[in-house]
Short mmCIF file of C-alpha atoms in Angstrom, two decimals:
data_model
loop_
_atom_site.label_atom_id
_atom_site.label_comp_id
_atom_site.label_asym_id
_atom_site.label_seq_id
_atom_site.Cartn_x
_atom_site.Cartn_y
_atom_site.Cartn_z
CA MET A 1 -42.20 44.55 -82.32
CA GLN A 2 -38.90 43.73 -83.12
CA PRO A 3 -37.42 40.81 -85.16
CA PRO A 4 -34.72 38.32 -83.57
CA SER A 5 -31.20 39.54 -84.38
CA PRO A 6 -30.67 36.91 -87.48
CA SER A 7 -27.43 36.68 -87.04
CA THR A 8 -27.44 35.75 -82.75
CA HIS A 9 -30.78 33.39 -84.10
CA ARG A 10 -29.01 31.93 -86.63
CA LYS A 11 -26.02 30.94 -84.64
CA VAL A 12 -28.13 29.96 -81.34
CA ARG A 13 -30.16 26.94 -84.18
CA THR A 14 -26.94 25.90 -85.74
CA ALA A 15 -25.35 25.31 -82.88
CA ASP A 16 -28.52 23.34 -81.48
CA LEU A 17 -28.33 21.34 -84.64
CA GLU A 18 -24.97 20.82 -84.67
CA GLN A 19 -25.47 19.17 -80.76
CA ARG A 20 -28.33 16.96 -81.50
CA LEU A 21 -26.17 15.37 -84.82
CA LEU A 22 -23.33 14.70 -82.75
CA ILE A 23 -25.16 12.61 -80.05
CA ASP A 24 -26.48 11.03 -83.24
CA ALA A 25 -23.71 10.52 -84.39
CA ILE A 26 -21.92 8.89 -80.56
CA TYR A 27 -25.45 6.72 -80.53
CA HIS A 28 -25.12 5.07 -83.92
CA ARG A 29 -21.57 4.88 -83.82
CA TYR A 30 -20.83 4.20 -80.04
CA HIS A 31 -23.93 2.88 -78.65
CA TYR A 32 -23.98 5.76 -75.69
CA ASP A 33 -27.87 7.44 -75.50
CA PHE A 34 -27.22 10.50 -74.42
CA ARG A 35 -30.41 11.82 -76.63
CA GLY A 36 -32.74 12.00 -73.65
CA TYR A 37 -30.19 14.02 -71.86
CA ALA A 38 -31.23 17.53 -70.99
CA GLN A 39 -29.96 19.95 -73.25
CA ALA A 40 -28.32 22.96 -71.13
CA SER A 41 -25.81 20.83 -68.97
CA LEU A 42 -24.91 18.71 -71.59
CA ARG A 43 -24.50 22.41 -73.56
CA ARG A 44 -21.94 23.26 -71.21
CA ARG A 45 -20.26 19.89 -71.25
CA LEU A 46 -19.90 19.92 -75.12
CA ASN A 47 -18.88 23.64 -74.49
CA ALA A 48 -15.63 22.27 -72.40
CA ALA A 49 -14.98 19.33 -74.72
CA LEU A 50 -14.46 22.22 -77.31
CA ILE A 51 -11.43 23.73 -75.56
CA ARG A 52 -9.78 19.97 -74.67
CA PHE A 53 -10.08 18.51 -78.40
CA ASP A 54 -9.14 22.07 -79.76
CA CYS A 55 -12.39 22.00 -81.73
CA ARG A 56 -13.96 25.61 -82.85
CA THR A 57 -17.67 23.75 -83.32
CA LEU A 58 -19.27 20.57 -82.54
CA SER A 59 -19.34 19.89 -86.41
CA GLN A 60 -15.61 19.35 -85.94
CA LEU A 61 -16.00 17.71 -82.44
CA GLN A 62 -18.36 15.11 -84.39
CA ASP A 63 -15.49 14.66 -87.15
CA ARG A 64 -12.76 13.90 -84.82
CA VAL A 65 -15.30 11.58 -82.85
CA LEU A 66 -15.74 9.55 -85.36
CA HIS A 67 -12.46 9.46 -87.40
CA GLU A 68 -9.94 9.12 -84.46
CA PRO A 69 -10.87 6.35 -82.13
CA MET A 70 -9.32 7.87 -78.87
CA VAL A 71 -11.44 10.64 -78.66
CA PHE A 72 -15.03 9.49 -78.04
CA PRO A 73 -13.81 7.46 -74.82
CA ALA A 74 -12.17 10.82 -73.73
CA LEU A 75 -15.12 12.45 -74.57
CA LEU A 76 -16.96 9.97 -72.26
CA GLU A 77 -15.32 11.29 -69.28
CA TYR A 78 -16.62 14.94 -70.06
CA LEU A 79 -20.38 13.55 -70.76
CA THR A 80 -20.75 11.56 -67.93
CA VAL A 81 -17.95 12.28 -64.84
CA GLN A 82 -19.93 13.40 -62.03
CA VAL A 83 -18.17 13.84 -58.75
CA SER A 84 -20.47 13.32 -55.34
CA ASP A 85 -19.13 13.46 -51.66
CA MET A 86 -19.84 10.18 -49.53
CA PHE A 87 -22.63 11.41 -47.15
CA ARG A 88 -24.14 14.21 -49.41
CA ASP A 89 -26.44 15.28 -47.69
CA PRO A 90 -26.35 13.62 -44.41
CA GLY A 91 -29.94 13.98 -43.06
CA TYR A 92 -30.91 11.72 -46.25
CA TYR A 93 -28.45 8.91 -44.66
CA GLN A 94 -30.07 10.02 -41.72
CA SER A 95 -33.48 9.19 -42.35
CA LEU A 96 -32.61 6.27 -44.48
CA ARG A 97 -30.97 5.30 -40.52
CA THR A 98 -34.07 5.90 -38.83
CA GLU A 99 -36.83 5.57 -41.33
CA VAL A 100 -36.06 3.11 -43.55
CA VAL A 101 -33.59 0.65 -41.67
CA PRO A 102 -36.13 -0.89 -39.47
CA LEU A 103 -38.95 -2.08 -41.99
CA LEU A 104 -35.31 -3.31 -44.22
CA ARG A 105 -34.48 -5.55 -40.63
CA THR A 106 -37.90 -7.07 -41.73
CA TYR A 107 -36.70 -9.31 -44.76
CA PRO A 108 -33.83 -12.41 -44.31
CA SER A 109 -31.64 -10.89 -47.74
CA LEU A 110 -31.96 -7.20 -48.93
CA LYS A 111 -31.25 -5.82 -52.67
CA VAL A 112 -29.82 -2.48 -52.74
CA TRP A 113 -29.57 -0.88 -56.40
CA VAL A 114 -27.52 2.91 -56.90
CA ALA A 115 -28.22 3.81 -60.30
CA GLY A 116 -25.98 6.45 -61.87
CA CYS A 117 -23.36 5.13 -59.06
CA SER A 118 -19.95 6.85 -60.52
CA ALA A 119 -17.12 6.50 -58.47
CA GLY A 120 -19.00 5.03 -55.58
CA GLU A 121 -18.98 7.23 -53.15
CA GLU A 122 -22.80 6.76 -52.48
CA VAL A 123 -22.79 2.81 -52.37
CA TYR A 124 -19.55 3.05 -50.02
CA SER A 125 -21.88 5.16 -48.27
CA LEU A 126 -24.70 2.74 -48.26
CA ALA A 127 -22.39 -0.09 -47.24
CA ILE A 128 -21.18 1.54 -44.20
CA LEU A 129 -24.57 2.51 -43.08
CA LEU A 130 -26.19 -0.75 -43.38
CA HIS A 131 -22.70 -2.02 -41.66
CA GLU A 132 -23.20 0.12 -38.79
CA GLU A 133 -27.01 -1.20 -38.53
CA GLY A 134 -25.94 -4.87 -39.10
CA LEU A 135 -27.70 -5.07 -41.70
CA LEU A 136 -24.58 -5.23 -44.10
CA GLU A 137 -23.73 -9.16 -44.16
CA ARG A 138 -27.64 -10.36 -45.36
CA THR A 139 -27.22 -7.15 -48.38
CA LEU A 140 -26.01 -6.98 -51.97
CA ILE A 141 -25.29 -3.45 -53.25
CA TYR A 142 -25.74 -2.88 -57.25
CA GLY A 143 -23.64 0.25 -58.53
CA THR A 144 -24.14 1.12 -61.75
CA ASP A 145 -23.09 3.71 -64.21
CA ILE A 146 -22.47 3.95 -68.03
CA ASN A 147 -18.71 5.18 -67.30
CA PRO A 148 -16.34 2.33 -67.24
CA HIS A 149 -13.65 4.64 -65.91
CA ALA A 150 -15.97 5.26 -63.43
CA LEU A 151 -17.30 1.73 -62.32
CA ARG A 152 -13.44 0.63 -62.50
CA ALA A 153 -12.46 3.41 -60.14
CA ALA A 154 -15.73 2.33 -57.93
CA GLU A 155 -14.28 -1.24 -57.76
CA SER A 156 -10.64 -0.31 -56.29
CA GLY A 157 -12.65 1.96 -53.31
CA ILE A 158 -9.88 4.38 -53.82
CA PHE A 159 -10.35 7.69 -53.13
CA ASP A 160 -8.43 11.09 -52.87
CA MET A 161 -7.36 11.62 -49.35
CA ALA A 162 -7.60 15.75 -49.61
CA ARG A 163 -11.50 14.76 -49.89
CA VAL A 164 -12.02 12.45 -46.58
CA ALA A 165 -12.31 15.09 -44.53
CA ALA A 166 -15.67 16.29 -46.38
CA PHE A 167 -16.62 12.83 -46.12
CA THR A 168 -15.76 12.03 -42.24
CA GLU A 169 -17.99 15.31 -41.57
CA ASN A 170 -21.08 14.03 -43.53
CA HIS A 171 -20.65 10.78 -41.66
CA ALA A 172 -20.59 12.43 -38.05
CA ARG A 173 -24.00 14.45 -39.49
CA SER A 174 -25.88 11.22 -40.93
CA GLY A 175 -26.32 9.40 -37.18
CA ALA A 176 -23.44 7.44 -37.24
CA ARG A 177 -22.58 4.53 -34.67
CA SER A 178 -18.63 4.74 -35.59
CA SER A 179 -16.22 6.66 -37.36
CA LEU A 180 -15.24 6.48 -40.55
CA SER A 181 -11.48 5.87 -40.82
CA ASP A 182 -12.78 2.11 -39.29
CA TYR A 183 -13.30 1.84 -42.90
CA TYR A 184 -10.49 2.86 -44.65
CA THR A 185 -6.69 2.76 -45.12
CA ALA A 186 -4.56 5.51 -45.60
CA ARG A 187 -1.48 5.45 -47.59
CA TYR A 188 -0.02 8.27 -50.09
CA GLY A 189 -2.21 10.68 -50.03
CA ARG A 190 -5.38 8.63 -51.03
CA VAL A 191 -7.18 5.97 -48.58
CA VAL A 192 -8.64 2.52 -49.50
CA PHE A 193 -12.37 1.36 -47.99
CA ASP A 194 -12.09 -1.38 -46.73
CA LYS A 195 -12.63 -5.43 -48.66
CA SER A 196 -14.97 -6.94 -46.28
CA LEU A 197 -17.25 -3.57 -47.82
CA ARG A 198 -16.39 -4.46 -51.02
CA GLU A 199 -17.75 -7.94 -51.07
CA HIS A 200 -21.16 -6.86 -50.66
CA MET A 201 -21.22 -5.05 -53.81
CA VAL A 202 -21.45 -5.46 -57.61
CA PHE A 203 -20.26 -2.85 -59.86
CA SER A 204 -21.76 -3.19 -63.58
CA ASP A 205 -22.57 -1.14 -66.94
CA HIS A 206 -25.96 -0.36 -66.97
CA SER A 207 -27.56 2.44 -68.99
CA LEU A 208 -31.18 3.66 -67.72
CA ALA A 209 -31.43 5.11 -71.17
CA THR A 210 -31.43 1.71 -73.29
CA ASP A 211 -31.29 -0.89 -70.50
CA SER A 212 -33.86 -3.13 -68.66
CA VAL A 213 -34.17 -4.50 -64.95
CA PHE A 214 -31.85 -6.75 -63.71
CA ALA A 215 -33.16 -7.87 -60.38
CA GLU A 216 -35.55 -7.21 -57.78
CA MET A 217 -34.76 -4.30 -55.47
CA HIS A 218 -36.01 -3.80 -51.57
CA LEU A 219 -34.08 0.13 -52.40
CA VAL A 220 -33.10 2.17 -55.19
CA SER A 221 -30.88 5.11 -54.84
CA CYS A 222 -30.08 7.65 -57.74
CA ARG A 223 -29.51 11.07 -56.46
CA ASN A 224 -28.70 13.77 -58.89
CA VAL A 225 -28.82 11.76 -61.88
CA LEU A 226 -32.37 12.30 -63.33
CA ILE A 227 -31.87 16.32 -63.09
CA TYR A 228 -29.49 15.21 -66.03
CA PHE A 229 -32.09 13.78 -67.88
CA GLU A 230 -34.88 15.01 -69.96
CA ARG A 231 -38.79 14.30 -68.70
CA ASP A 232 -39.03 11.22 -71.54
CA LEU A 233 -35.98 9.58 -69.99
CA GLN A 234 -36.87 10.53 -66.41
CA ASN A 235 -40.11 8.69 -67.09
CA ARG A 236 -38.18 5.85 -68.36
CA ALA A 237 -35.23 5.56 -65.17
CA LEU A 238 -38.28 6.02 -62.74
CA GLY A 239 -40.47 3.40 -64.72
CA LEU A 240 -37.25 1.05 -64.30
CA PHE A 241 -36.90 1.54 -60.51
CA ARG A 242 -40.96 1.02 -60.11
CA GLU A 243 -40.15 -2.37 -61.95
CA ALA A 244 -37.23 -3.44 -59.88
CA LEU A 245 -38.63 -2.07 -56.27
CA CYS A 246 -40.15 -5.11 -54.59
CA HIS A 247 -43.51 -4.90 -53.10
CA ARG A 248 -44.08 -2.04 -50.76
CA GLY A 249 -40.25 -1.10 -52.01
CA PHE A 250 -38.33 2.21 -51.17
CA LEU A 251 -37.23 4.73 -53.86
CA GLY A 252 -34.65 7.72 -52.96
CA LEU A 253 -33.71 11.03 -54.97
CA GLY A 254 -31.88 14.02 -54.90
CA SER A 255 -32.86 16.22 -52.48
CA ARG A 256 -33.95 18.96 -54.86
CA GLU A 257 -35.76 15.87 -57.19
CA SER A 258 -39.13 15.47 -57.02
CA LEU A 259 -42.00 13.11 -58.79
CA ARG A 260 -44.26 15.60 -59.17
CA PHE A 261 -43.58 16.25 -62.73
CA SER A 262 -43.14 12.32 -63.67
CA ASP A 263 -45.46 9.98 -64.99
CA GLN A 264 -44.47 7.44 -62.21
CA SER A 265 -45.86 9.64 -59.22
CA GLU A 266 -49.25 8.02 -59.28
CA ALA A 267 -46.75 4.59 -58.59
CA PHE A 268 -45.15 6.23 -55.53
CA GLU A 269 -45.79 7.89 -51.62
CA ASP A 270 -43.90 9.88 -50.05
CA PHE A 271 -42.41 8.27 -47.35
CA VAL A 272 -39.89 11.49 -45.68
CA VAL A 273 -41.09 13.92 -47.67
CA GLU A 274 -38.09 16.41 -46.90
CA ASP A 275 -35.62 13.77 -47.80
CA ARG A 276 -36.79 12.80 -51.10
CA ILE A 277 -37.89 8.93 -49.91
CA TYR A 278 -40.04 7.67 -51.63
CA ARG A 279 -42.34 4.12 -51.22
CA LYS A 280 -43.81 2.08 -54.21
CA LYS A 281 -47.82 1.79 -53.28
CA ALA A 282 -49.25 -1.80 -53.03
CA GLY A 283 -50.65 -3.90 -55.77
CA LEU A 284 -48.13 -2.03 -58.58
CA MET B 1 -58.77 68.33 -95.31
CA ALA B 2 -60.61 65.01 -96.69
CA ASP B 3 -57.59 64.23 -99.43
CA THR B 4 -54.46 65.05 -97.75
CA GLY B 5 -53.02 63.09 -100.80
CA ILE B 6 -51.05 60.78 -98.66
CA ALA B 7 -52.65 57.04 -98.82
CA PRO B 8 -52.69 55.75 -95.10
CA PRO B 9 -50.68 53.23 -94.32
CA PRO B 10 -51.85 49.08 -95.12
CA PRO B 11 -52.86 47.71 -92.22
CA SER B 12 -50.16 45.48 -91.54
CA HIS B 13 -47.42 48.15 -91.76
CA PRO B 14 -45.34 47.67 -88.40
CA LEU B 15 -45.87 51.70 -88.08
CA SER B 16 -50.06 51.77 -88.24
CA PRO B 17 -51.51 52.20 -84.51
CA LEU B 18 -52.72 49.47 -82.62
CA PRO B 19 -56.25 48.52 -82.79
CA ALA B 20 -57.95 50.41 -80.05
CA HIS B 21 -58.15 47.49 -77.88
CA LEU B 22 -54.64 46.85 -77.91
CA GLN B 23 -53.28 50.34 -76.96
CA ALA B 24 -51.56 50.53 -73.85
CA GLY B 25 -53.79 53.43 -71.74
CA PRO B 26 -54.00 53.96 -67.81
CA ALA B 27 -57.71 52.26 -68.16
CA GLN B 28 -55.73 48.94 -68.08
CA GLY B 29 -53.18 49.65 -65.64
CA ARG B 30 -55.61 50.61 -63.24
CA SER B 31 -56.59 47.02 -62.62
CA GLY B 32 -53.06 45.74 -61.69
CA GLY B 33 -52.49 44.57 -65.25
CA PRO B 34 -49.88 46.28 -66.60
CA ALA B 35 -50.52 48.15 -70.06
CA HIS B 36 -48.64 45.63 -72.16
CA ALA B 37 -47.35 46.40 -75.24
CA ALA B 38 -48.73 43.13 -78.04
CA VAL B 39 -45.47 40.76 -76.33
CA PRO B 40 -43.48 42.05 -74.25
CA ALA B 41 -39.32 42.10 -74.61
CA TYR B 42 -38.42 39.90 -72.02
CA ASP B 43 -39.19 36.73 -70.36
CA ALA B 44 -36.96 36.64 -67.60
CA ILE B 45 -34.76 38.24 -65.49
CA VAL B 46 -31.27 36.83 -63.67
CA ILE B 47 -29.69 38.16 -61.03
CA GLY B 48 -26.52 36.81 -59.36
CA GLY B 49 -24.39 38.14 -56.00
CA SER B 50 -22.38 37.94 -53.17
CA SER B 51 -20.94 39.58 -50.49
CA GLY B 52 -22.81 42.01 -50.16
CA ALA B 53 -25.79 41.20 -51.81
CA ILE B 54 -28.61 40.13 -50.28
CA ASP B 55 -29.16 43.63 -49.27
CA ALA B 56 -29.33 44.99 -53.01
CA LEU B 57 -31.78 42.09 -53.37
CA GLY B 58 -33.98 43.19 -50.40
CA ALA B 59 -34.26 46.58 -52.39
CA ILE B 60 -34.94 44.57 -56.06
CA LEU B 61 -37.50 41.93 -55.34
CA PRO B 62 -40.05 43.65 -52.92
CA ALA B 63 -40.48 46.43 -55.91
CA LEU B 64 -41.73 43.90 -58.56
CA PRO B 65 -44.96 43.46 -58.86
CA ALA B 66 -46.89 40.35 -59.00
CA THR B 67 -48.18 41.42 -62.46
CA LEU B 68 -44.69 40.54 -63.71
CA HIS B 69 -44.53 38.83 -67.05
CA ALA B 70 -41.53 37.52 -66.61
CA CYS B 71 -40.00 34.73 -64.26
CA VAL B 72 -36.38 35.91 -61.81
CA LEU B 73 -33.69 33.14 -61.54
CA VAL B 74 -31.79 34.26 -58.65
CA VAL B 75 -28.16 32.84 -57.85
CA MET B 76 -26.53 34.25 -54.31
CA HIS B 77 -23.39 32.43 -53.85
CA LEU B 78 -24.04 30.81 -49.66
CA PRO B 79 -22.53 27.97 -47.86
CA ARG B 80 -22.85 24.94 -49.44
CA ASP B 81 -23.88 23.25 -46.39
CA ARG B 82 -26.47 24.85 -44.83
CA ARG B 83 -29.74 25.35 -45.69
CA SER B 84 -30.37 28.54 -47.50
CA LEU B 85 -33.11 31.13 -46.65
CA LEU B 86 -33.49 32.99 -48.53
CA ALA B 87 -36.23 31.67 -49.74
CA ASP B 88 -37.87 31.84 -46.71
CA ILE B 89 -36.88 35.74 -45.83
CA PHE B 90 -38.08 37.40 -49.10
CA ARG B 91 -41.50 35.08 -50.00
CA GLN B 92 -42.42 37.75 -47.17
CA ARG B 93 -41.40 40.75 -48.79
CA CYS B 94 -42.15 40.19 -52.12
CA ALA B 95 -45.50 39.95 -54.67
CA LEU B 96 -44.25 36.97 -56.96
CA PRO B 97 -44.41 33.41 -55.30
CA VAL B 98 -41.33 32.52 -54.53
CA GLN B 99 -39.50 29.43 -54.00
CA GLU B 100 -36.20 27.69 -53.97
CA ALA B 101 -35.68 25.59 -57.31
CA THR B 102 -36.58 21.87 -57.32
CA ASP B 103 -35.35 20.45 -61.00
CA GLY B 104 -38.11 20.48 -63.22
CA VAL B 105 -40.26 23.76 -62.36
CA ARG B 106 -41.87 25.54 -65.69
CA LEU B 107 -41.07 28.58 -66.17
CA THR B 108 -44.56 29.26 -67.89
CA ARG B 109 -45.65 31.29 -64.92
CA PRO B 110 -44.12 34.24 -63.06
CA LEU B 111 -42.07 33.43 -60.06
CA ILE B 112 -39.02 34.21 -58.35
CA CYS B 113 -36.69 30.92 -57.90
CA PHE B 114 -33.62 31.00 -55.90
CA ALA B 115 -30.44 28.33 -56.63
CA PRO B 116 -30.39 25.33 -53.94
CA PRO B 117 -26.96 25.38 -51.99
CA ASP B 118 -24.48 23.10 -53.90
CA TYR B 119 -26.45 23.01 -57.53
CA HIS B 120 -25.63 25.13 -60.41
CA LEU B 121 -29.05 26.75 -61.55
CA LEU B 122 -29.80 26.53 -65.59
CA VAL B 123 -32.34 27.38 -67.67
CA ASP B 124 -33.22 24.91 -70.33
CA ALA B 125 -35.56 24.17 -73.03
CA GLY B 126 -39.86 24.23 -71.89
CA PRO B 127 -38.86 26.90 -70.12
CA ARG B 128 -38.31 24.91 -67.32
CA VAL B 129 -35.75 24.59 -64.24
CA ALA B 130 -32.65 22.69 -64.29
CA LEU B 131 -30.10 21.55 -61.58
CA SER B 132 -27.10 20.14 -62.03
CA ILE B 133 -23.93 19.32 -59.83
CA ASP B 134 -21.36 19.51 -62.13
CA PRO B 135 -17.87 20.84 -60.38
CA PRO B 136 -17.63 24.74 -59.05
CA LEU B 137 -17.44 27.13 -61.26
CA HIS B 138 -15.22 30.21 -59.32
CA TYR B 139 -15.27 27.86 -56.21
CA SER B 140 -19.00 28.92 -56.41
CA ARG B 141 -22.04 26.09 -56.77
CA PRO B 142 -24.35 27.62 -57.62
CA SER B 143 -22.34 29.68 -60.13
CA ILE B 144 -23.72 32.66 -61.34
CA ASP B 145 -22.10 32.01 -64.65
CA VAL B 146 -23.69 28.81 -64.89
CA LEU B 147 -27.24 30.39 -64.61
CA PHE B 148 -26.52 33.61 -67.42
CA GLU B 149 -24.96 31.67 -69.89
CA SER B 150 -27.75 29.15 -69.93
CA ALA B 151 -30.27 32.09 -70.02
CA ALA B 152 -28.44 33.65 -72.69
CA ASP B 153 -28.30 30.38 -74.79
CA LEU B 154 -32.37 29.91 -74.32
CA TYR B 155 -33.42 33.63 -73.94
CA GLY B 156 -31.03 34.99 -76.57
CA GLU B 157 -32.45 38.92 -76.58
CA ARG B 158 -35.47 38.23 -74.01
CA VAL B 159 -33.30 37.95 -71.03
CA VAL B 160 -32.55 40.71 -68.30
CA ALA B 161 -29.15 40.13 -66.10
CA VAL B 162 -28.64 41.74 -63.36
CA LEU B 163 -25.25 41.36 -61.45
CA LEU B 164 -24.84 42.86 -57.62
CA SER B 165 -21.67 43.37 -54.96
CA GLY B 166 -19.49 40.09 -54.30
CA ALA B 167 -16.03 39.62 -54.33
CA ASN B 168 -14.65 37.76 -57.04
CA ASP B 169 -15.56 37.89 -60.58
CA ASP B 170 -18.07 34.96 -61.25
CA GLY B 171 -20.88 36.24 -63.50
CA ALA B 172 -18.41 38.40 -65.76
CA ARG B 173 -18.72 35.90 -68.53
CA GLY B 174 -22.23 35.53 -68.29
CA LEU B 175 -22.98 38.65 -68.65
CA ALA B 176 -20.86 39.12 -71.23
CA ALA B 177 -22.77 36.00 -73.12
CA VAL B 178 -25.88 37.83 -72.30
CA HIS B 179 -24.97 40.95 -73.85
CA ALA B 180 -23.57 39.06 -76.51
CA ALA B 181 -26.56 37.45 -77.18
CA GLY B 182 -29.24 41.15 -77.07
CA GLY B 183 -30.24 40.72 -73.54
CA LEU B 184 -30.28 43.45 -71.46
CA THR B 185 -27.44 44.35 -69.33
CA VAL B 186 -27.42 45.73 -65.92
CA VAL B 187 -24.76 45.98 -63.37
CA GLN B 188 -25.08 47.54 -59.63
CA ALA B 189 -23.02 50.52 -59.43
CA PRO B 190 -19.60 49.52 -58.05
CA ALA B 191 -19.96 52.73 -55.55
CA SER B 192 -23.16 51.18 -54.13
CA ALA B 193 -21.59 48.00 -54.04
CA PRO B 194 -20.23 46.44 -50.02
CA MET B 195 -17.80 44.39 -52.50
CA PRO B 196 -17.07 46.02 -55.62
CA ALA B 197 -15.22 43.54 -57.58
CA MET B 198 -18.05 41.13 -59.41
CA PRO B 199 -19.59 44.75 -60.40
CA LEU B 200 -16.22 46.06 -61.85
CA ALA B 201 -15.22 42.30 -63.56
CA GLY B 202 -19.01 42.47 -65.24
CA LEU B 203 -18.25 46.08 -66.20
CA ALA B 204 -14.33 45.21 -67.61
CA ARG B 205 -16.09 42.57 -69.69
CA VAL B 206 -19.12 44.35 -70.98
CA THR B 207 -20.39 48.38 -71.22
CA ALA B 208 -23.65 47.39 -69.69
CA HIS B 209 -27.10 48.77 -70.62
CA HIS B 210 -28.14 50.28 -66.97
CA VAL B 211 -25.45 51.26 -64.14
CA LEU B 212 -27.48 52.03 -60.78
CA ALA B 213 -27.74 51.51 -57.48
CA PRO B 214 -29.92 48.68 -56.26
CA TYR B 215 -33.32 51.27 -55.31
CA ALA B 216 -32.56 52.33 -58.96
CA VAL B 217 -32.16 49.00 -60.39
CA GLY B 218 -35.55 48.20 -58.88
CA ALA B 219 -37.21 51.17 -60.36
CA LEU B 220 -35.60 50.15 -63.52
CA LEU B 221 -37.53 46.83 -63.26
CA ALA B 222 -40.50 48.51 -62.70
CA ASP B 223 -40.25 51.16 -65.06
CA LEU B 224 -40.03 48.22 -67.56
CA HIS B 225 -43.17 46.06 -66.50
CA ARG B 226 -45.05 49.50 -66.76
CA LYS B 227 -44.41 49.76 -70.35
CA GLY B 228 -45.11 46.40 -71.02
CA GLN B 229 -41.31 45.12 -71.50
CA LEU B 230 -41.40 42.37 -68.54
#
């Protein structure tokens, strides 16, 4: 048996150590907790940040993060920024429409939580869907994220015109009852979504790693967020969703995410298997 | 004859013969169990390709036996907004279990795992499958570089990377990362590739260990398995 090549081996270990130290430093100084994040994706993002901040090693980056006040806010963009499309996976929205909405109709008022909402693409998608189904008037949608810049973008409801063609196609494939253009005004290469949608949204800073439940929800939608978490943090987040959901409430995950490997798998039952829509079991 | 004057090597000497029950031999190979050396050299095979690579996959994946030690992770460039049929197609033709990746799948048992459309496929500590929706790389999500680089990072020299036919240079940087980590690099011979740009870009970055036509890649992997390395 060949021993592992010492140089390669040591280099990997050093990078692991530097990554852990940097993440710890960020937590202790700025109270952003990336300690439970999946290592591989975090490493890719940190490697991209090394180039951006002109650092050779994560130790150098850590030095800048601790001593230069402007560096961390910029680094946070690298660590958290997520770009999703409106109505990404139209089948998910179609299933919400045909399977979940009929049950949501039975409630006099509705609360929906989009956990990890980034720039709000999913929040606006759900607002439009609920408006088309005649439910938006009685609904409040909470969009939460840890990235303040993304939350401000979500509050503005402004998106780049270049992205709208894809949004429109997805929307049409989601079983739309209207045209997406009914909901926005285009100007100067951007679109602004209607203020009447915005009235039913609350955007707020919330961390799935460190914060707790803040309201009782009928539907929690958390798509392609858990893929960035390690198992323990996934379990924590799913525990929050379970706690937040009302009796027999609904949980929607990303199309390649699964409850199967989680501690919370027993708390939920499959509702629409192929679109990863789950329902909280009775008595929990 | 009794005394040659040469002391026998101490039992812990690395060159001392293995105890008989651990030695490779045809008797073990017969039952489908490969003639394993003490520890296989590779834990994973990562494969990337684009235009023209599906035929190559057809010559490689079915050549892998059910007794393989390593996991096989595959990134093919495909349309982002459509369901992929790759797992369904290859399930019929392969001895190993085949699936389209779900986040968190453990890679402790051999399987063939395809990247889902519109997600990057990575390997993470565990080892297990990790997915991401980080921006496309080389206009591609999944990107071959993302898979290869994460595999180089996690597995070091214990990974085999195979770069197939394709029309852009995705995978070249990842192939270089695997090479630098000490892994085995295999590139489809450009002359055998319908779209040689991708193999050529890989070969421009590294002197690959093997440059082979697809059927020979399948034979190489099967042979490494027979030697207990895979």
